[in-house]
Coordinates of C-alpha atoms in Angstrom, one line a residue:
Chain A
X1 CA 90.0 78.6 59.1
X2 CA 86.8 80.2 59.0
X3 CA 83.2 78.5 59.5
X4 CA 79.9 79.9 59.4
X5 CA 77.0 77.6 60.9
X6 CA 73.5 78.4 60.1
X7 CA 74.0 82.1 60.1
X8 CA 70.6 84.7 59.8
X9 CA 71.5 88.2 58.9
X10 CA 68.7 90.8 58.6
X11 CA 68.9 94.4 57.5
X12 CA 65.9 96.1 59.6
X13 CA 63.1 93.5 58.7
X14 CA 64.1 92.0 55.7
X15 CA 66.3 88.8 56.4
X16 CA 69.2 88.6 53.8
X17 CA 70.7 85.6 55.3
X18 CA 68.8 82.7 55.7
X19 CA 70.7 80.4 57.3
X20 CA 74.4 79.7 55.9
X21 CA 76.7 77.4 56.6
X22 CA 79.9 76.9 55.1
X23 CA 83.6 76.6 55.1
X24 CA 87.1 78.0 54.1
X25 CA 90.2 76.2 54.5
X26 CA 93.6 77.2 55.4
X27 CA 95.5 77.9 51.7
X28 CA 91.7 77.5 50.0
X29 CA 90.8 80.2 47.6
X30 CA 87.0 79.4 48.1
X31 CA 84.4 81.4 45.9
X32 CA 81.2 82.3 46.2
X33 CA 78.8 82.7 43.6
X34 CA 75.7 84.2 42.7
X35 CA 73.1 86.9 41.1
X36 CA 72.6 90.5 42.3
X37 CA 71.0 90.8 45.7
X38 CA 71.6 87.1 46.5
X39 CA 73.2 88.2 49.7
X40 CA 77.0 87.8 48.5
X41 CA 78.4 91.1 49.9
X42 CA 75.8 90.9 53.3
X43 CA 77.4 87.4 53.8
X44 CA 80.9 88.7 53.7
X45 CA 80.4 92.1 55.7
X46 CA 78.8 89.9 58.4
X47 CA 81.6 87.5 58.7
X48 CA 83.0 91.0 59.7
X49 CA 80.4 91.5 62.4
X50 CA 79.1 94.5 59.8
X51 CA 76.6 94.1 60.9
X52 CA 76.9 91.1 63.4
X53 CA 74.5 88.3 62.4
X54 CA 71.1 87.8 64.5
X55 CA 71.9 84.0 64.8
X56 CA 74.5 81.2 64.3
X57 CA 77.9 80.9 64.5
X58 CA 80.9 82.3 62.7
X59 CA 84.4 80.5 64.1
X60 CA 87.3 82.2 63.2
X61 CA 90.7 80.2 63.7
X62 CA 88.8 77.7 66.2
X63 CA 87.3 81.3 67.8
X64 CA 83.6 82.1 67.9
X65 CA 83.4 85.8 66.3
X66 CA 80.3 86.6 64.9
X67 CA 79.5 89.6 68.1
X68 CA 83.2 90.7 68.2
X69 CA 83.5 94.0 67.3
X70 CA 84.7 94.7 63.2
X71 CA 87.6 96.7 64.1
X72 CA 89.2 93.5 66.5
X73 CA 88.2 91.3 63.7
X74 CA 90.2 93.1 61.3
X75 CA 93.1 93.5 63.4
X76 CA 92.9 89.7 64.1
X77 CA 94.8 88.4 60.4
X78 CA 91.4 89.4 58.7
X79 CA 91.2 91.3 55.9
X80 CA 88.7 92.6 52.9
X81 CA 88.7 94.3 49.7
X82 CA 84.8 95.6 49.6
X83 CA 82.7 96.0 46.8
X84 CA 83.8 99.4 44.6
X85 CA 87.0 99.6 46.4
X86 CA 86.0 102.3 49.0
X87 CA 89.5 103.8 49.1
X88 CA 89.9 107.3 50.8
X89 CA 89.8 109.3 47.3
X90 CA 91.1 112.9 48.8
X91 CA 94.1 111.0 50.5
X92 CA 97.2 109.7 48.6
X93 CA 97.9 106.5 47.4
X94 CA 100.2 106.4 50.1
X95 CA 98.1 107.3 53.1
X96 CA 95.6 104.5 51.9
X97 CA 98.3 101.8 51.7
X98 CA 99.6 103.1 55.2
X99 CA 95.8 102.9 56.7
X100 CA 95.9 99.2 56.0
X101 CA 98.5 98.5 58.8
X102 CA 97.4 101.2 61.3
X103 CA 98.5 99.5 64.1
X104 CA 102.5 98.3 62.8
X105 CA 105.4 99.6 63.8
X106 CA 106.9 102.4 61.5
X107 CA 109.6 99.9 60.6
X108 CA 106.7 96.9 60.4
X109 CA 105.4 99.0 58.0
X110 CA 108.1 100.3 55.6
X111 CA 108.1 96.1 55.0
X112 CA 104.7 96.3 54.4
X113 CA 104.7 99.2 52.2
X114 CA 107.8 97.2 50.2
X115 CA 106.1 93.9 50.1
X116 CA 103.0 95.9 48.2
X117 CA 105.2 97.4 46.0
X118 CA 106.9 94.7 44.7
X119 CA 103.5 92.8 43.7
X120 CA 102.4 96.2 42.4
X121 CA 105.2 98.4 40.8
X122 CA 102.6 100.7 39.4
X123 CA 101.0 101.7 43.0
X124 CA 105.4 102.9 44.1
X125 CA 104.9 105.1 40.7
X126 CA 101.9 106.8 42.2
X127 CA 102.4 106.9 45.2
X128 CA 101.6 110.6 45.9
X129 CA 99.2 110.7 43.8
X130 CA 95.3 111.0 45.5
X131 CA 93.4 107.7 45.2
X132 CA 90.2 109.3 43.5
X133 CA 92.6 110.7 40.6
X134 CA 93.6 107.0 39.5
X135 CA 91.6 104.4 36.7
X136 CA 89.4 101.9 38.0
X137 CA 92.0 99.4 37.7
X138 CA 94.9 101.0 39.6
X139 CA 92.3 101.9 42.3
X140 CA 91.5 98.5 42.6
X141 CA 94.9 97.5 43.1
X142 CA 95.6 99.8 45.7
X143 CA 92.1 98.5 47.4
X144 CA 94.3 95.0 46.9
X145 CA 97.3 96.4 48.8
X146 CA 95.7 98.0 51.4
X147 CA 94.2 95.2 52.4
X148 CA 97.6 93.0 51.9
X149 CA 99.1 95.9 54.3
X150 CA 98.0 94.5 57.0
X151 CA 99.5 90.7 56.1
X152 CA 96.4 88.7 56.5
X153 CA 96.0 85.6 57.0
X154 CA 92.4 85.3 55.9
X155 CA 91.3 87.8 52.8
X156 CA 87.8 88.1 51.9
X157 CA 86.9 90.1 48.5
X158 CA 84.2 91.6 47.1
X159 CA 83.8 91.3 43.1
X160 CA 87.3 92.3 42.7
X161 CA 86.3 92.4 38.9
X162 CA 84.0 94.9 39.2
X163 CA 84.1 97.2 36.2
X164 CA 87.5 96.5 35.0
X165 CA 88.4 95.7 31.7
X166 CA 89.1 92.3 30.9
X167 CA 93.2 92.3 30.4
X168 CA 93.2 94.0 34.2
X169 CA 90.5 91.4 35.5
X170 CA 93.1 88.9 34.2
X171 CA 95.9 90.9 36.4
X172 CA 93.9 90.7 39.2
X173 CA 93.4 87.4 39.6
X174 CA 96.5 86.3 38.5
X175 CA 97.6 88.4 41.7
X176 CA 94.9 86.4 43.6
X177 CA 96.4 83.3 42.8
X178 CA 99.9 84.1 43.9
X179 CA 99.0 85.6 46.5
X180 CA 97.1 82.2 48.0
X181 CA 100.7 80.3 47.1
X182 CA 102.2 82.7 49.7
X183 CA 99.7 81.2 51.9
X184 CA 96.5 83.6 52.8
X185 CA 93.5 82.0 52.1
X186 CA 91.3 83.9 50.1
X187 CA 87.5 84.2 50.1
X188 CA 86.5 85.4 47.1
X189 CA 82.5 87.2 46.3
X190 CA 82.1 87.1 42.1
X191 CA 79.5 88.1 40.0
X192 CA 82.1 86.7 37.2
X193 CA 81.4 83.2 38.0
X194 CA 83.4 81.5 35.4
X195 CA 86.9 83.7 36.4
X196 CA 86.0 82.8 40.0
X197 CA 85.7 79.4 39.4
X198 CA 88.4 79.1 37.1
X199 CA 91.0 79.9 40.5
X200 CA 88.6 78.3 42.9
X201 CA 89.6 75.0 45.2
X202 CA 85.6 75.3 45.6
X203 CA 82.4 77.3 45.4
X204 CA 79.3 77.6 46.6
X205 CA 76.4 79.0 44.9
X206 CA 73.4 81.5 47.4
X207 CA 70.2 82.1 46.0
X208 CA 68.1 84.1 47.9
X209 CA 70.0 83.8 51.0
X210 CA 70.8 80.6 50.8
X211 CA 73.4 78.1 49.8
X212 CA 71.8 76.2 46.8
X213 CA 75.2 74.4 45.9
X214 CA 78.3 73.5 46.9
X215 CA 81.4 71.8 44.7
X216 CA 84.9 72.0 43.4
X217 CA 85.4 74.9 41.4
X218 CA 86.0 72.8 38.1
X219 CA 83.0 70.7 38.7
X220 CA 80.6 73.7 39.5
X221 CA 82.1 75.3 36.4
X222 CA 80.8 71.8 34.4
X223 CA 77.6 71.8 36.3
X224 CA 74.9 72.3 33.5
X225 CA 72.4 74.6 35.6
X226 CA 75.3 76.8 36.7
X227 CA 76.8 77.1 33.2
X228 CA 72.6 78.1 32.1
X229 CA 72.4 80.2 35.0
X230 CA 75.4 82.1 36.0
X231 CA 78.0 81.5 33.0
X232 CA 76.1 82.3 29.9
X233 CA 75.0 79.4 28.4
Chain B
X1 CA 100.4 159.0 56.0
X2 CA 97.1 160.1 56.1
X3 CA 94.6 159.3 58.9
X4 CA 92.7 157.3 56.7
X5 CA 95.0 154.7 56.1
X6 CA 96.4 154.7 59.7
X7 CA 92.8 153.8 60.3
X8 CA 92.6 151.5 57.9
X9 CA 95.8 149.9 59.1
X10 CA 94.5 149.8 62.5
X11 CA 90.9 147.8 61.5
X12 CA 92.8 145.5 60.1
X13 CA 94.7 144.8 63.0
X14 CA 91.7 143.9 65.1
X15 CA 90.1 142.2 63.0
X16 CA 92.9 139.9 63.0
X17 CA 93.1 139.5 66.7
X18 CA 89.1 138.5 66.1
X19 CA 89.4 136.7 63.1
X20 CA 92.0 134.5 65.4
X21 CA 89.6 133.6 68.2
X22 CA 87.2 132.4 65.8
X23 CA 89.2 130.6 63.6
X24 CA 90.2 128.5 66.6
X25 CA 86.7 128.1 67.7
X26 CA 85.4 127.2 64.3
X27 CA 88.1 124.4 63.9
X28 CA 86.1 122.4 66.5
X29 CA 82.6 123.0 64.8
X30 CA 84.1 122.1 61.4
X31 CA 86.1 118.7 62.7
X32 CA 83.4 117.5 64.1
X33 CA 81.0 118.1 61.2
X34 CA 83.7 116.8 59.1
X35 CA 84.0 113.4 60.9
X36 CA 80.3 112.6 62.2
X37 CA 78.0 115.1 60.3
X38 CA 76.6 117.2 63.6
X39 CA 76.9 120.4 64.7
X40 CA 77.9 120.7 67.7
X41 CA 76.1 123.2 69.4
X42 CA 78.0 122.9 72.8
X43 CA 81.0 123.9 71.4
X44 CA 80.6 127.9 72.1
X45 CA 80.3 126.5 75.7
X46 CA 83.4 124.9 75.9
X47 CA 85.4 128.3 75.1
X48 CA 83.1 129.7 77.9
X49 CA 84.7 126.9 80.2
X50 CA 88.0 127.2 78.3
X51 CA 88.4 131.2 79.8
X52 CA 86.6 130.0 83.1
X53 CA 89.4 127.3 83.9
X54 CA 92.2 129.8 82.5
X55 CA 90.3 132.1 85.5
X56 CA 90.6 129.7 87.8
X57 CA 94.1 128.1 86.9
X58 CA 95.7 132.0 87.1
X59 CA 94.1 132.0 90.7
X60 CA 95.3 129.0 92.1
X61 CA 98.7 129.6 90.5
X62 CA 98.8 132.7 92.6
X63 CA 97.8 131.4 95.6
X64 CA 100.8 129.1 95.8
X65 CA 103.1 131.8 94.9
X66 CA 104.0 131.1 91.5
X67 CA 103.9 134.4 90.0
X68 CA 106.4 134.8 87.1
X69 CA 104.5 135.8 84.0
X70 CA 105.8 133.1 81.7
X71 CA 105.8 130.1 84.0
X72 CA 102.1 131.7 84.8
X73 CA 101.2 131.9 80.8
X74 CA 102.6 128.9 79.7
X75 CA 100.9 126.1 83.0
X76 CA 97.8 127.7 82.7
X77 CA 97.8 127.2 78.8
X78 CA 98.6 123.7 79.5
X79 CA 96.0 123.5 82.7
X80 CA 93.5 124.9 80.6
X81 CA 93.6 122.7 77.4
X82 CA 93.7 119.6 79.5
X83 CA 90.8 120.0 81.8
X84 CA 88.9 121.9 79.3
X85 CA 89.5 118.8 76.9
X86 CA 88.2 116.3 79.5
X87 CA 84.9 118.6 79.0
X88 CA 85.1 118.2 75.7
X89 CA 85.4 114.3 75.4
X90 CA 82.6 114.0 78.2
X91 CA 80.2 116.2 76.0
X92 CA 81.1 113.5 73.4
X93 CA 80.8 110.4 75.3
X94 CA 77.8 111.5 77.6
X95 CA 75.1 113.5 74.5
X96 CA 76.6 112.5 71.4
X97 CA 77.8 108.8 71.2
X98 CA 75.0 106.7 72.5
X99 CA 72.7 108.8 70.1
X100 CA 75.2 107.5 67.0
X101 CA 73.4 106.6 64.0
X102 CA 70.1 107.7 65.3
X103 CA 68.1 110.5 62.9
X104 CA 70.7 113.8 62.5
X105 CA 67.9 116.1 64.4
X106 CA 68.5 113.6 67.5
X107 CA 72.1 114.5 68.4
X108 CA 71.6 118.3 67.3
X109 CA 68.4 118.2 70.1
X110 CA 71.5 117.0 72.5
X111 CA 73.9 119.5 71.5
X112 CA 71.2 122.3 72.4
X113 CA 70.6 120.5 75.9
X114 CA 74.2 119.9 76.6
X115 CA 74.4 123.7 75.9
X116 CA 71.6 125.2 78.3
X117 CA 73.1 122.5 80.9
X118 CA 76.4 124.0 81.1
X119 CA 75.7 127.5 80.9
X120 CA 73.5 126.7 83.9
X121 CA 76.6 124.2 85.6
X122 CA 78.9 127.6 85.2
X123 CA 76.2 129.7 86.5
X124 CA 75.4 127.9 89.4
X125 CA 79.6 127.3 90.1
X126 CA 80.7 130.4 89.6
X127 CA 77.9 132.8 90.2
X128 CA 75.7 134.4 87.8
X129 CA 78.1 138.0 87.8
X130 CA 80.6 138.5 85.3
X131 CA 84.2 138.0 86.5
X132 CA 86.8 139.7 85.8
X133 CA 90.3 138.8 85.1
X134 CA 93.3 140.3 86.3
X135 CA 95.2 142.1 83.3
X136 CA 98.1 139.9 83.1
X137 CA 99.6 141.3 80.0
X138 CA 99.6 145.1 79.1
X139 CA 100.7 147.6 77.3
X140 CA 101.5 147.9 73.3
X141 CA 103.5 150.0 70.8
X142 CA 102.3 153.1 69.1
X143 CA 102.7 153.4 65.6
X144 CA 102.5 157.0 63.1
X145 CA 100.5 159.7 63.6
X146 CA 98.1 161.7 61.5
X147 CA 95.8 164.2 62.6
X148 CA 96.1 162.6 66.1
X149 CA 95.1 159.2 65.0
X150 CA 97.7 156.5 66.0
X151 CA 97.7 152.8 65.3
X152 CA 97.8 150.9 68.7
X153 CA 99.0 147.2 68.6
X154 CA 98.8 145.8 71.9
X155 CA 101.0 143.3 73.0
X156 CA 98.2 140.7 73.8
X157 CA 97.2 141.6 70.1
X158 CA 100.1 140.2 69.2
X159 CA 100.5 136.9 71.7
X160 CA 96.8 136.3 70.0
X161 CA 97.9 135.9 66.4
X162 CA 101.7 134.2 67.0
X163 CA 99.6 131.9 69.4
X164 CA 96.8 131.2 66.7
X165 CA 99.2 130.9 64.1
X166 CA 101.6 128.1 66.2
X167 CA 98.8 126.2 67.1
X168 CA 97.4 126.1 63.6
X169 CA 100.9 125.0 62.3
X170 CA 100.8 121.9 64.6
X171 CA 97.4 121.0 64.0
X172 CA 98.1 121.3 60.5
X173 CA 101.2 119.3 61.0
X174 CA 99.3 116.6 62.7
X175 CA 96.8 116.2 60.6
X176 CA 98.4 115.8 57.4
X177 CA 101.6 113.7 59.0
X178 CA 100.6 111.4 62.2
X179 CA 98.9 108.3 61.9
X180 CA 96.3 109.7 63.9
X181 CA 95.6 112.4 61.6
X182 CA 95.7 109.9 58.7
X183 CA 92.8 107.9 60.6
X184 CA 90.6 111.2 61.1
X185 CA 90.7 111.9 57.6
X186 CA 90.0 108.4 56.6
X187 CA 87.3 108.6 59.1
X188 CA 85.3 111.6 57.8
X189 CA 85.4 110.1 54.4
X190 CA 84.3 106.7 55.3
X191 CA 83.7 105.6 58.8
X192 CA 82.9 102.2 57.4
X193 CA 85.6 101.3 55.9
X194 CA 88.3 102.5 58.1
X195 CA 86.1 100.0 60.7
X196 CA 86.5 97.4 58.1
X197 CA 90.9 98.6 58.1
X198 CA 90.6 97.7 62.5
X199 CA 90.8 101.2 63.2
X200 CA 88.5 102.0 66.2
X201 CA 86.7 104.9 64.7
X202 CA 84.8 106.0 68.0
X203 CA 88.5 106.6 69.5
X204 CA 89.0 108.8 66.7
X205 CA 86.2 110.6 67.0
X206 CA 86.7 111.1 71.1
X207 CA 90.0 112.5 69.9
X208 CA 88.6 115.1 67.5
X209 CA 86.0 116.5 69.8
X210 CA 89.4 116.4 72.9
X211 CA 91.3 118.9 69.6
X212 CA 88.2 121.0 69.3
X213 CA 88.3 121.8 73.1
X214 CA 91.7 122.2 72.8
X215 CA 92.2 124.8 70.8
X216 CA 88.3 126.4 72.1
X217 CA 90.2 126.3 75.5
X218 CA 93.4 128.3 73.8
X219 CA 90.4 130.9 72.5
X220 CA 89.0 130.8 76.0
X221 CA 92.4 131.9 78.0
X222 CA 93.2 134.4 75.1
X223 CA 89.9 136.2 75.2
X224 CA 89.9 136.4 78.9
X225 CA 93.3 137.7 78.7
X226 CA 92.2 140.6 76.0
X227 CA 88.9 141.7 77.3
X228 CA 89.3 140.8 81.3
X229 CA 85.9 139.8 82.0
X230 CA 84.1 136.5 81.4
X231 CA 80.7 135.4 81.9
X232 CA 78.7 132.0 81.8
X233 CA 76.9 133.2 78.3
X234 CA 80.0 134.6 76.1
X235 CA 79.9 131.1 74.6
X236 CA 76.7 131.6 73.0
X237 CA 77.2 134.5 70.9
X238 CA 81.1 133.5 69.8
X239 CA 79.8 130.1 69.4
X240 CA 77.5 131.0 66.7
X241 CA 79.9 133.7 64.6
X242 CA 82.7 131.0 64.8
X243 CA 80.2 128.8 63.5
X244 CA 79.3 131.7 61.0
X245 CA 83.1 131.0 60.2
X246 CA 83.6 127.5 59.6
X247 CA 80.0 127.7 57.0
X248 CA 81.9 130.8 55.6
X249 CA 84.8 128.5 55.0
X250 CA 83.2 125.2 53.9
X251 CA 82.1 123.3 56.7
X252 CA 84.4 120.2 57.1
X253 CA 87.4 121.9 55.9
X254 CA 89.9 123.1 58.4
X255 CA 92.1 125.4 56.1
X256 CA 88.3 126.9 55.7
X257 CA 87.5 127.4 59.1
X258 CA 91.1 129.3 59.5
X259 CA 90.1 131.4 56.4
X260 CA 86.5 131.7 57.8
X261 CA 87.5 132.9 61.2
X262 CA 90.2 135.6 59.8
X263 CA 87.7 136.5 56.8
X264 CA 84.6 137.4 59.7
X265 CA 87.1 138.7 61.8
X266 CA 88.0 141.4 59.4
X267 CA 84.6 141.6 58.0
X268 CA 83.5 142.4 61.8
X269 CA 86.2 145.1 62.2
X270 CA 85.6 147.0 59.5
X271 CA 81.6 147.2 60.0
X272 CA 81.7 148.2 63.8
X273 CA 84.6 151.2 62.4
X274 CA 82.8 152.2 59.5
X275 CA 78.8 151.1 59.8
X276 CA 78.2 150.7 64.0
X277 CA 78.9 148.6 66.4
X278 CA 75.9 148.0 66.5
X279 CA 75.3 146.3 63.2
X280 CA 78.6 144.0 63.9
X281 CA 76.5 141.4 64.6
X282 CA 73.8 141.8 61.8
X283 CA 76.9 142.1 59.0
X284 CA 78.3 138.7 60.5
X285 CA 75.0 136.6 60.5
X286 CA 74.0 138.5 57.3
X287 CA 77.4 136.6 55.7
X288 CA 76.3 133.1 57.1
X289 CA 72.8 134.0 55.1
X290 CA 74.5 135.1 51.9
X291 CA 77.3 132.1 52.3
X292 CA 74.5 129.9 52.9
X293 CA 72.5 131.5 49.7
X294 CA 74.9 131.6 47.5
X295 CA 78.1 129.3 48.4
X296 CA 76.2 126.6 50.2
X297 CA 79.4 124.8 50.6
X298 CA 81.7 127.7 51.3
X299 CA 84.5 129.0 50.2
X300 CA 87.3 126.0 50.8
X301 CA 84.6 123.4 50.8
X302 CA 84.9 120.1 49.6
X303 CA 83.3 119.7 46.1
X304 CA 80.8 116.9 45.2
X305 CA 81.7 113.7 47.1
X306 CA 84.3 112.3 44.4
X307 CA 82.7 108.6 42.8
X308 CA 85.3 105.9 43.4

């Protein structure tokens, strides 16, 4: 479903890609691992052409991407939930669900706005409330259904665990996995390497702007240097 | 009553009738600072063209014989806000966009040129003289009288305020209820992201600099309506004290730059009737100095960027 082939990504000078390749398949949850400033988040924002990588390829559903402009990539069944949520905190809970499927039609979009609030009651509860007023946990849900708003077919996330307490991180990805056996394949960014590789089909691990490792989630979450280096022990 | 209050009465009423030109004048400088961080120094210019085209609409209209006052009012309030909008979204797309994400003092640079450039365009199209405009709307009703002093509310007094006040109801409405609207706030908080939702966000911002000619070109056919003579530099001076209003307000809030307009209009009022006219100006800038002093961010201005 998605491919990058020996992608470069610079910021200014400083190259934070250094040539990745990998894959996600249709109804994979894939994960991607690694320490801070590894190049987790740029790889994700440039498989959004945000920015648009300086070389290589990114195929999205058979279609070369990587110059497209972010706003046709999004509307194309792509989807993200950054890092730290980045909801519109003046506007309601509401208006940021509603902002996830710009482009459907009013009655598109009452589905939409149904299909969010059955996998999240809480978000129909507070509904009118402004984004910036909720916890850290509700916010990130409605991050989750703004994103879902749109029904995409590809969903890439950013640390979804980010500062959440442990019993909501649970929540989360408990939502993550059901929402893969609906059938959008997920591309999950973790700092929390053992929950990511706990739900995983696979995972790769960048280092420095580079893929070091790629495995089935179960085996890298056996894999001795992983456990030493990104699970604790 | 005494004369004093009849005065009083009466300052209060013009200020209003000021307060309204710059409020819809300041909407355009405080949308566009709201949703890409500029000030758009151009925008005092567009009014200018605003009460030009309203000029030149009334003429044409005229000439092909259509003459009844509200058929006149109502296409060249529609004439006006269309071509003056086209103005507006080629400022846009011609100084502004391809400077996007360059240093802040770039674009501002622009704005200044853009503004010099179409005084000059108006100048050379339309002569340097002042025009005048033929008094479409006259008259007014008389109120009390005390020691000779009567309050006087003209009927364009009136047409200025019910017009300002509709069109601030249905940008109002459309900010907080169409989709649009949605997007533009969404936008100004986090152009990013909304990229990141599909949304184009360059559209957007084309469509908020075609509302801030809009309602500038409403400001531009109402002025020349009130005071009957136009000229290629009564952008300049407006420009600034409706940009005096939207700081007064908060800059990037539109129920500020409403509030801001009314506030200076009153504020101007009352100086010229009990300081000078001549000091009118000096009390308004000296309010974008205190503001600036004291309220950096205005009165309706958004607090601290909320952490999320």
């Amino acid at each position: 479903m998605l491919r990058l082939e020996e992608v470069h990504t610079h910021y200014g000078a400083i190259e934070a890609l250094k040539g990745v390749s990998l894959e996600v398949n249709q109804g994979e949850i894939v994960t991607l691992i690694g320490a801070n400033g590894a190049g987790k988040s740029t790889l994700l924002m440039t498989v959004c052409s945000n920015p648009a990588p300086t070389s290589g390829t990114i195929t999205y559903k058979g279609k070369a991407v990587e110059q497209q402009l972010t706003a046709k990539t999004m509307r194309s069944g792509v989807a993200i939930v950054p890092e730290g949520r980045r909801l519109f905190a003046s506007l309601s809970v509401l208006e940021n669900l509603q902002l996830g499927a710009f482009f459907a039609s009013t009655e598109e979009m009452e589905n939409d706005l149904a299909y969010v609030f059955d996998h999240f009651p809480i978000l129909q509860e507070r509904q009118f409330q402004r984004a910036g007023t909720l916890s850290g946990g509700e916010q990130q849900m409605v991050a989750f259904g703004r994103a879902l708003m749109s029904r995409p077919q590809l969903l890439l996330m950013d640390e979804p665990s980010l500062g959440l307490a442990p019993l909501i991180i649970s929540q989360i990805f408990s939502m993550i996995k059901k929402i893969r056996d609906e059938g959008v394949t997920i591309f999950l960014v973790e700092q929390n390497a053992h929950r990511a590789l706990a739900i995983a089909d696979r995972g790769y691990v960048l280092e420095n702007g580079r893929i070091v490792l790629s495995a089935s989630g179960s085996d890298l979450l056996h894999n001795s240097e992983i456990k030493r280096s990104y699970l604790g022990g | 009553m005494s004369q004093f209050i009849l005065e009083f009465i009466q300052q209060i009423i013009n200020g209003l009738t000021l307060g309204s030109i710059y409020a819809l004048i300041a909407i355009g400088y405080t949308m566009v600072y709201g949703i890409i961080g500029m000030i758009n120094f151009a925008h005092g210019e567009i009014y200018m063209i605003g009460a030009y085209i309203s000029i030149v609409v009334i003429a044409a209209l005229a000439m092909i014989g259509i003459t009844a006052l509200p058929v006149v009012l109502l296409l060249t309030l529609l004439m006006t806000i269309i071509i003056t909008s086209l103005y507006g979204w080629s400022v846009e797309r011609i100084a502004y966009r391809p400077l996007r994400g360059r240093h802040r003092l770039v674009p501002l640079i622009s704005a200044i040129g853009m503004s010099i450039f179409l005084q000059n365009y108006v100048q050379i199209a339309q002569g340097a003289r002042d025009i005048a405009m033929q008094p479409l709307i006259s008259g007014g009703w008389r109120f009390g009288d005390a020691g000779g002093f009567q309050i006087y509310v003209s009927y364009m007094q009136v047409i200025i305020a019910l017009v300002t006040l509709a069109f601030m109801i249905l940008l109002s409405l459309f900010i907080l209820k169409s989709r649009v609207g949605k997007a533009s706030r969404a936008v100004a908080q986090d152009r990013e992201m909304a990229n990141l939702l599909g949304i184009d966000t360059d559209q957007i911002i084309s469509i908020t600099f075609v509302i801030g000619a809009a309602l500038a070109a409403v400001a531009g056919l109402l002025v020349g309506l009130y005071y009957g003579i136009v000229n290629a530099y009564i952008g300049f001076i407006v420009g600034l004290k409706a940009f005096t209003a939207a700081v007064l307000g908060g800059i990037g809030s539109i129920p500020g730059a409403m509030l801001g307009g009314v506030l200076l209009g009153l504020v101007e009022s009352f100086s010229s009737a009990y300081l000078s006219t001549e000091y009118k100006d000096v009390v308004a800038f000296s309010v974008l100095i205190l503001v600036l002093l004291f309220r950096p961010t205005g009165l309706m201005g958004k607090p601290e960027v909320e952490k999320v």
